[in-house]
Short mmCIF file of C-alpha atoms in Angstrom, two decimals:
data_model
loop_
_atom_site.label_atom_id
_atom_site.label_comp_id
_atom_site.label_asym_id
_atom_site.label_seq_id
_atom_site.Cartn_x
_atom_site.Cartn_y
_atom_site.Cartn_z
CA UNK A 1 97.11 132.41 89.13
CA UNK A 2 98.50 128.86 89.13
CA UNK A 3 102.04 130.26 89.13
CA UNK A 4 101.30 132.47 92.15
CA UNK A 5 99.71 129.60 94.08
CA UNK A 6 102.61 127.31 93.25
CA UNK A 7 105.19 129.90 94.28
CA UNK A 8 103.51 130.67 97.61
CA UNK A 9 102.93 127.00 98.40
CA UNK A 10 106.53 126.13 97.55
CA UNK A 11 107.82 128.89 99.81
CA UNK A 12 105.61 127.81 102.70
CA UNK A 13 106.59 124.18 102.17
CA UNK A 14 110.28 125.03 102.39
CA UNK A 15 109.69 126.98 105.59
CA UNK A 16 107.73 124.05 107.02
CA UNK A 17 110.53 121.72 105.95
CA UNK A 18 113.05 123.84 107.82
CA UNK A 19 110.82 123.81 110.91
CA UNK A 20 110.54 120.01 110.60
CA UNK A 21 114.32 119.67 110.50
CA UNK A 22 114.72 121.96 113.51
CA UNK A 23 112.11 120.06 115.53
CA UNK A 24 113.64 116.71 114.59
CA UNK A 25 117.14 117.91 115.48
CA UNK A 26 115.86 119.15 118.83
CA UNK A 27 114.41 115.75 119.67
CA UNK A 28 116.97 113.41 118.10
CA UNK A 29 120.14 115.36 117.35
CA UNK A 30 121.94 114.88 114.04
CA UNK A 31 123.98 111.71 114.60
CA UNK A 32 123.78 108.30 116.23
CA UNK A 33 120.24 106.87 116.06
CA UNK A 34 119.26 109.58 113.57
CA UNK A 35 121.45 107.85 111.00
CA UNK A 36 119.21 104.80 111.38
CA UNK A 37 116.20 106.89 110.45
CA UNK A 38 118.03 108.42 107.48
CA UNK A 39 118.89 105.00 106.07
CA UNK A 40 115.39 103.67 106.70
CA UNK A 41 113.89 106.68 104.90
CA UNK A 42 116.25 106.78 101.91
CA UNK A 43 115.83 103.16 100.84
CA UNK A 44 112.06 103.29 100.10
CA UNK A 45 112.52 106.63 98.34
CA UNK A 46 115.18 105.07 96.12
CA UNK A 47 112.93 102.12 95.30
CA UNK A 48 110.06 104.46 94.46
CA UNK A 49 112.29 106.49 92.17
CA UNK A 50 113.49 103.39 90.34
CA UNK A 51 110.16 101.64 89.87
CA UNK A 52 107.52 104.38 89.70
CA UNK A 53 108.80 107.83 88.74
CA UNK A 54 110.54 106.85 85.52
CA UNK A 55 107.54 104.98 84.13
CA UNK A 56 105.13 107.79 85.01
CA UNK A 57 107.16 110.66 83.60
CA UNK A 58 108.29 108.85 80.47
CA UNK A 59 105.11 107.03 79.49
CA UNK A 60 101.87 107.72 81.30
CA UNK A 61 101.56 111.51 81.48
CA UNK A 62 102.21 112.24 77.78
CA UNK A 63 99.84 109.47 76.63
CA UNK A 64 97.14 110.42 79.14
CA UNK A 65 97.35 114.08 78.12
CA UNK A 66 97.19 113.23 74.42
CA UNK A 67 94.08 111.11 74.95
CA UNK A 68 92.38 113.98 76.78
CA UNK A 69 93.33 116.43 74.04
CA UNK A 70 91.74 114.12 71.45
CA UNK A 71 88.52 113.87 73.49
CA UNK A 72 89.17 110.20 74.28
CA UNK A 73 88.31 110.59 77.94
CA UNK A 74 87.01 107.06 78.44
CA UNK A 75 90.23 105.57 77.05
CA UNK A 76 92.30 107.93 79.22
CA UNK A 77 90.47 106.81 82.35
CA UNK A 78 90.85 103.15 81.40
CA UNK A 79 94.58 103.71 80.97
CA UNK A 80 94.82 105.41 84.37
CA UNK A 81 92.81 102.66 86.04
CA UNK A 82 94.95 99.92 84.52
CA UNK A 83 98.18 101.63 85.52
CA UNK A 84 96.84 102.29 89.03
CA UNK A 85 96.20 98.56 89.44
CA UNK A 86 99.60 97.64 88.03
CA UNK A 87 101.46 100.06 90.28
CA UNK A 88 99.49 98.88 93.31
CA UNK A 89 100.23 95.22 92.57
CA UNK A 90 103.93 95.62 91.77
CA UNK A 91 104.78 97.99 94.61
CA UNK A 92 102.75 95.94 97.10
CA UNK A 93 104.73 92.85 96.12
CA UNK A 94 108.02 94.73 96.45
CA UNK A 95 106.93 96.06 99.84
CA UNK A 96 106.02 92.61 101.16
CA UNK A 97 109.34 91.17 99.97
CA UNK A 98 111.27 94.04 101.54
CA UNK A 99 109.45 93.83 104.88
CA UNK A 100 110.28 90.12 105.05
CA UNK A 101 113.90 90.64 104.00
CA UNK A 102 114.60 93.92 105.86
CA UNK A 103 116.57 92.10 108.52
CA UNK A 104 119.09 91.11 105.86
CA UNK A 105 118.98 94.21 103.64
CA UNK A 106 119.06 97.14 106.06
CA UNK A 107 122.20 96.20 108.05
CA UNK A 108 124.07 96.74 104.77
CA UNK A 109 123.26 100.45 105.07
CA UNK A 110 124.32 100.97 108.69
CA UNK A 111 127.77 101.59 110.15
CA UNK A 112 126.88 100.67 113.72
CA UNK A 113 125.62 97.13 114.40
CA UNK A 114 123.95 98.45 117.57
CA UNK A 115 121.54 100.39 115.34
CA UNK A 116 120.61 97.45 113.11
CA UNK A 117 117.41 96.54 114.97
CA UNK A 118 116.23 100.17 115.03
CA UNK A 119 117.00 100.62 111.33
CA UNK A 120 115.14 97.45 110.41
CA UNK A 121 112.11 98.41 112.49
CA UNK A 122 111.93 101.94 111.08
CA UNK A 123 112.33 100.71 107.50
CA UNK A 124 109.53 98.18 107.91
CA UNK A 125 107.25 100.89 109.22
CA UNK A 126 108.07 103.38 106.46
CA UNK A 127 108.45 101.13 103.44
CA UNK A 128 104.70 101.21 102.61
CA UNK A 129 105.24 104.82 101.56
CA UNK A 130 106.62 103.26 98.36
CA UNK A 131 103.07 102.25 97.44
CA UNK A 132 101.57 105.59 98.45
CA UNK A 133 104.19 107.65 96.62
CA UNK A 134 103.94 105.53 93.48
CA UNK A 135 100.17 105.88 93.34
CA UNK A 136 100.35 109.54 94.30
CA UNK A 137 102.64 110.16 91.34
CA UNK A 138 99.94 108.75 89.07
CA UNK A 139 97.25 110.96 90.63
CA UNK A 140 99.45 114.05 90.38
CA UNK A 141 100.06 113.27 86.71
CA UNK A 142 96.31 113.11 86.14
CA UNK A 143 95.80 116.43 87.93
CA UNK A 144 98.54 118.10 85.90
CA UNK A 145 97.01 116.78 82.68
CA UNK A 146 93.83 118.61 83.70
CA UNK A 147 95.87 121.79 84.33
CA UNK A 148 95.24 121.51 88.07
CA UNK A 149 98.37 122.34 90.04
CA UNK A 150 97.06 123.54 93.41
CA UNK A 151 96.93 120.18 95.20
CA UNK A 152 100.39 119.08 93.98
CA UNK A 153 101.71 122.47 95.11
CA UNK A 154 100.32 122.41 98.64
CA UNK A 155 100.72 118.69 99.38
CA UNK A 156 104.41 119.01 100.40
CA UNK A 157 103.36 121.68 102.88
CA UNK A 158 100.73 119.36 104.33
CA UNK A 159 103.30 116.55 104.47
CA UNK A 160 105.67 118.65 106.56
CA UNK A 161 102.92 119.95 108.86
CA UNK A 162 101.64 116.42 109.56
CA UNK A 163 105.15 115.23 110.41
CA UNK A 164 105.74 118.18 112.74
CA UNK A 165 102.43 117.42 114.48
CA UNK A 166 103.37 113.77 114.93
CA UNK A 167 106.82 114.68 116.24
CA UNK A 168 105.36 116.96 118.88
CA UNK A 169 102.48 114.68 119.85
CA UNK A 170 104.08 111.23 119.67
CA UNK A 171 107.74 111.59 120.57
CA UNK A 172 107.02 111.84 124.34
CA UNK A 173 105.23 108.48 124.12
CA UNK A 174 108.49 106.65 123.28
CA UNK A 175 111.77 106.30 125.13
CA UNK A 176 115.38 106.38 124.03
CA UNK A 177 116.19 105.70 120.37
CA UNK A 178 112.66 104.33 119.92
CA UNK A 179 111.46 107.95 119.89
CA UNK A 180 112.39 107.93 116.21
CA UNK A 181 109.31 105.81 115.62
CA UNK A 182 107.32 109.02 116.12
CA UNK A 183 109.18 110.48 113.13
CA UNK A 184 108.54 107.36 111.06
CA UNK A 185 104.84 107.41 111.92
CA UNK A 186 104.75 111.06 110.91
CA UNK A 187 106.31 110.29 107.52
CA UNK A 188 103.80 107.51 106.90
CA UNK A 189 100.85 109.66 108.02
CA UNK A 190 102.02 112.68 106.02
CA UNK A 191 102.44 110.58 102.88
CA UNK A 192 98.96 109.09 103.35
CA UNK A 193 97.52 112.61 103.64
CA UNK A 194 99.33 113.64 100.45
CA UNK A 195 97.83 110.68 98.66
CA UNK A 196 94.30 111.32 99.93
CA UNK A 197 94.30 115.01 98.98
CA UNK A 198 94.06 114.32 95.25
CA UNK A 199 90.87 112.23 95.33
CA UNK A 200 88.26 114.96 95.96
CA UNK A 201 89.61 117.06 93.09
CA UNK A 202 89.88 114.09 90.73
CA UNK A 203 86.30 113.09 91.53
CA UNK A 204 85.12 116.61 90.65
CA UNK A 205 87.14 116.64 87.45
#
């Protein structure tokens, strides 16, 4: 059953991802200011991969699962709570430092100085997804340890749908290259929805 749900959700997510790309290309094209968005989106994803994913996959999930298997549920929850606080503190600090230093960092990733201000603004808006993605990775690990795969399977679909909704609803509110802020808002909102989806299931578990 889990395999079927995961397969269907993955297929729908990829379709939604294609629709998202088509909608974004219709509004913004594939070059020029869009390169500013690409740079602003890739940097926080790289930071998240470096600081959060490795620690979660290599350390937390195996230990958390082993504690559950040995009926040490209280210890498992204490471990998760401690790591949640650590991830929140470290990634929040990194986010604050980046937001303050974005004006120096982001122009290194752009080829056109005319796009520097746009790239900096977009990156400052989207960089908090580092915190959300890092914490979401912890929650997904906890769900997987409980053999619950539905929420992790459908959350990418929700992420794409939220972004598409924001693109359609918010892009007309901006003008010129600033319309890309609608895309950035969509990414932030979609990531927040992904993060929030795990809590009801974890509370029940």
